[in-house]
Amino acid sequence: IFFRIIGIYCIAWPILITVMLRLLLGLVMRDAGISFSELGMGSSEIQYITWLMSVGFVNDLPKFLALFICLHVGRDFTDGIVRNKVIAGHSRTSIFFSYLLVQIAATVALCVVYIGSALLGLFITGIGVNLNGGEMISRWGTAIIVLLVLTVAFTVLSLVFRRRAMPIILS
């Protein structure tokens, strides 16, 4: 359920922010006596706004990922799922990497949804989207890798401490 809530947030928040940016620009331009079409933003300005809106997940998602990962892995410890996996003959290494792969896939999925929603919001509001010939994709990749490092750290903390509270506090 918490993962779905984060997914809804990743869809709604960037669209809401781009709509608010468009409204703010519209109000400022109305006071100045010009329209949005007369503004004539250049390619570099649209590229900057595209980057600004689409990379917001770097600031927004770490707190949600810390909670999601710690609660997800911690629940498996308290419910005895990890103990059952060890009893079934799985090694601790395979259990760790299975949790790690699931958390990495979830993080990448949330980042892609956030980026797509931001681009959709920019397109819908008429601000425009400039991917700079694909260079923006490598920038997003770098931002996603930063979040993946945090994902690994949160997963390790969740597996080291068997209780839920300590990894949440440390994360």
Coordinates of C-alpha atoms in Angstrom, one line a residue:
I1 CA 0.0 0.0 0.0
F2 CA 2.8 2.4 0.9
F3 CA 4.5 1.7 -2.5
R4 CA 1.2 2.6 -4.2
I5 CA 1.0 5.8 -2.2
I6 CA 4.5 6.8 -3.3
G7 CA 3.6 5.9 -6.9
I8 CA 0.6 8.2 -6.7
Y9 CA 2.8 10.9 -5.2
C10 CA 5.3 10.5 -8.1
I11 CA 2.5 11.0 -10.6
A12 CA 0.6 13.9 -8.9
W13 CA 3.4 16.0 -7.4
P14 CA 5.4 16.9 -10.6
I15 CA 2.2 17.6 -12.5
L16 CA 1.0 19.8 -9.6
I17 CA 4.3 21.7 -9.5
T18 CA 4.4 22.3 -13.2
V19 CA 0.8 23.6 -13.2
M20 CA 1.7 25.9 -10.3
L21 CA 4.8 27.1 -12.1
R22 CA 2.6 27.9 -15.2
L23 CA 0.1 29.7 -13.1
L24 CA 2.8 31.7 -11.4
L25 CA 4.4 32.6 -14.7
G26 CA 1.0 33.6 -16.0
L27 CA 0.3 35.9 -13.1
V28 CA 3.7 37.5 -13.3
M29 CA 3.3 38.1 -17.0
R30 CA -0.3 39.4 -16.6
D31 CA 1.0 42.0 -14.2
A32 CA 3.7 42.9 -16.7
G33 CA 1.2 43.1 -19.5
I34 CA 2.4 40.3 -21.7
S35 CA 1.1 36.9 -22.6
F36 CA 2.8 33.5 -22.3
S37 CA 3.1 33.2 -26.1
E38 CA 4.8 36.6 -26.2
L39 CA 7.4 35.6 -23.7
G40 CA 9.3 33.5 -26.3
M41 CA 11.4 31.4 -24.0
G42 CA 14.5 30.2 -25.7
S43 CA 15.7 26.6 -25.9
S44 CA 18.1 27.0 -23.0
E45 CA 15.3 28.3 -20.7
I46 CA 13.0 25.4 -21.6
Q47 CA 15.9 23.0 -21.1
Y48 CA 16.5 24.4 -17.7
I49 CA 12.9 24.2 -16.6
T50 CA 12.7 20.6 -18.0
W51 CA 15.7 19.7 -15.9
L52 CA 14.4 21.5 -12.8
M53 CA 11.0 19.8 -12.9
S54 CA 12.1 16.3 -13.9
V55 CA 15.0 15.9 -11.5
G56 CA 12.9 16.8 -8.4
F57 CA 12.8 13.2 -7.4
V58 CA 16.3 13.5 -6.1
N59 CA 15.0 15.7 -3.4
D60 CA 11.6 14.1 -2.9
L61 CA 12.1 10.4 -3.0
P62 CA 14.9 9.6 -0.5
K63 CA 12.6 10.2 2.5
F64 CA 9.9 8.0 1.0
L65 CA 12.5 5.3 0.0
A66 CA 13.9 5.2 3.5
L67 CA 10.5 4.6 5.0
F68 CA 9.4 2.1 2.3
I69 CA 12.6 0.0 2.4
C70 CA 12.8 -0.1 6.1
L71 CA 9.2 -1.0 6.6
H72 CA 9.2 -3.5 3.7
V73 CA 12.3 -5.4 4.8
G74 CA 11.6 -4.9 8.6
R75 CA 8.2 -6.4 8.2
D76 CA 9.7 -9.5 6.6
F77 CA 12.0 -9.9 9.7
T78 CA 9.2 -9.4 12.2
D79 CA 6.8 -11.8 10.3
G80 CA 9.5 -14.5 10.2
I81 CA 9.8 -14.6 6.4
V82 CA 13.6 -14.2 6.5
R83 CA 13.9 -17.0 9.0
N84 CA 11.7 -19.3 6.9
K85 CA 13.9 -18.5 3.9
V86 CA 17.0 -19.5 5.8
I87 CA 15.3 -22.7 7.1
A88 CA 14.3 -23.5 3.5
G89 CA 18.0 -23.5 2.5
H90 CA 18.6 -20.1 1.0
S91 CA 21.9 -18.5 1.9
R92 CA 22.0 -15.1 3.6
T93 CA 23.8 -13.7 0.5
S94 CA 21.0 -14.8 -1.9
I95 CA 18.4 -13.4 0.5
F96 CA 20.3 -10.1 0.7
F97 CA 20.6 -9.8 -3.1
S98 CA 17.0 -10.7 -3.7
Y99 CA 15.9 -7.8 -1.4
L100 CA 18.4 -5.6 -3.0
L101 CA 17.2 -6.3 -6.5
V102 CA 13.6 -5.7 -5.5
Q103 CA 14.4 -2.4 -3.9
I104 CA 16.5 -1.3 -6.9
A105 CA 13.7 -2.2 -9.3
A106 CA 11.2 -0.3 -7.2
T107 CA 13.5 2.8 -7.0
V108 CA 14.0 2.9 -10.7
A109 CA 10.3 2.4 -11.4
L110 CA 9.4 5.3 -9.1
C111 CA 12.1 7.6 -10.7
V112 CA 10.8 6.8 -14.2
V113 CA 7.2 7.5 -13.2
Y114 CA 8.3 10.8 -11.6
I115 CA 10.3 11.9 -14.8
G116 CA 7.4 10.9 -17.1
S117 CA 4.9 12.8 -15.0
A118 CA 7.1 15.9 -15.0
L119 CA 7.5 15.8 -18.7
L120 CA 3.7 15.3 -19.1
G121 CA 3.1 18.2 -16.9
L122 CA 5.4 20.4 -18.9
F123 CA 3.8 19.3 -22.1
I124 CA 0.3 19.8 -20.8
T125 CA 0.9 23.3 -19.4
G126 CA 2.5 24.5 -22.7
I127 CA 5.8 25.3 -21.2
G128 CA 7.5 22.8 -23.4
V129 CA 10.0 20.0 -23.1
N130 CA 13.6 20.2 -24.3
L131 CA 15.7 17.0 -23.8
N132 CA 18.7 18.6 -25.4
G133 CA 19.2 15.9 -28.0
G134 CA 19.2 13.1 -25.4
E135 CA 21.7 14.6 -23.1
M136 CA 19.0 14.9 -20.4
I137 CA 18.7 11.1 -20.4
S138 CA 22.3 10.8 -19.2
R139 CA 21.6 13.4 -16.5
W140 CA 18.6 11.5 -15.3
G141 CA 20.7 8.3 -15.2
T142 CA 23.2 10.0 -12.9
A143 CA 20.4 11.2 -10.6
I144 CA 18.9 7.7 -10.6
I145 CA 22.3 6.2 -9.7
V146 CA 22.5 8.6 -6.7
L147 CA 19.2 7.3 -5.5
L148 CA 20.3 3.7 -6.1
V149 CA 23.3 4.3 -3.8
L150 CA 20.9 5.5 -1.1
T151 CA 18.6 2.5 -1.8
V152 CA 21.5 0.1 -1.2
A153 CA 22.4 1.9 2.0
F154 CA 18.8 1.8 3.3
T155 CA 18.6 -1.9 2.4
V156 CA 21.8 -2.8 4.2
L157 CA 20.7 -0.9 7.3
S158 CA 17.3 -2.6 7.2
L159 CA 19.0 -6.0 7.0
V160 CA 21.6 -5.3 9.7
F161 CA 19.1 -4.2 12.3
R162 CA 16.3 -6.7 12.8
R163 CA 13.9 -4.2 14.3
R164 CA 12.0 -1.6 12.3
A165 CA 12.7 1.5 14.4
M166 CA 16.5 1.7 14.2
P167 CA 17.0 1.6 10.4
I168 CA 14.2 4.2 10.0
I169 CA 15.9 6.5 12.5
L170 CA 19.3 6.0 10.8
S171 CA 17.9 6.3 7.3

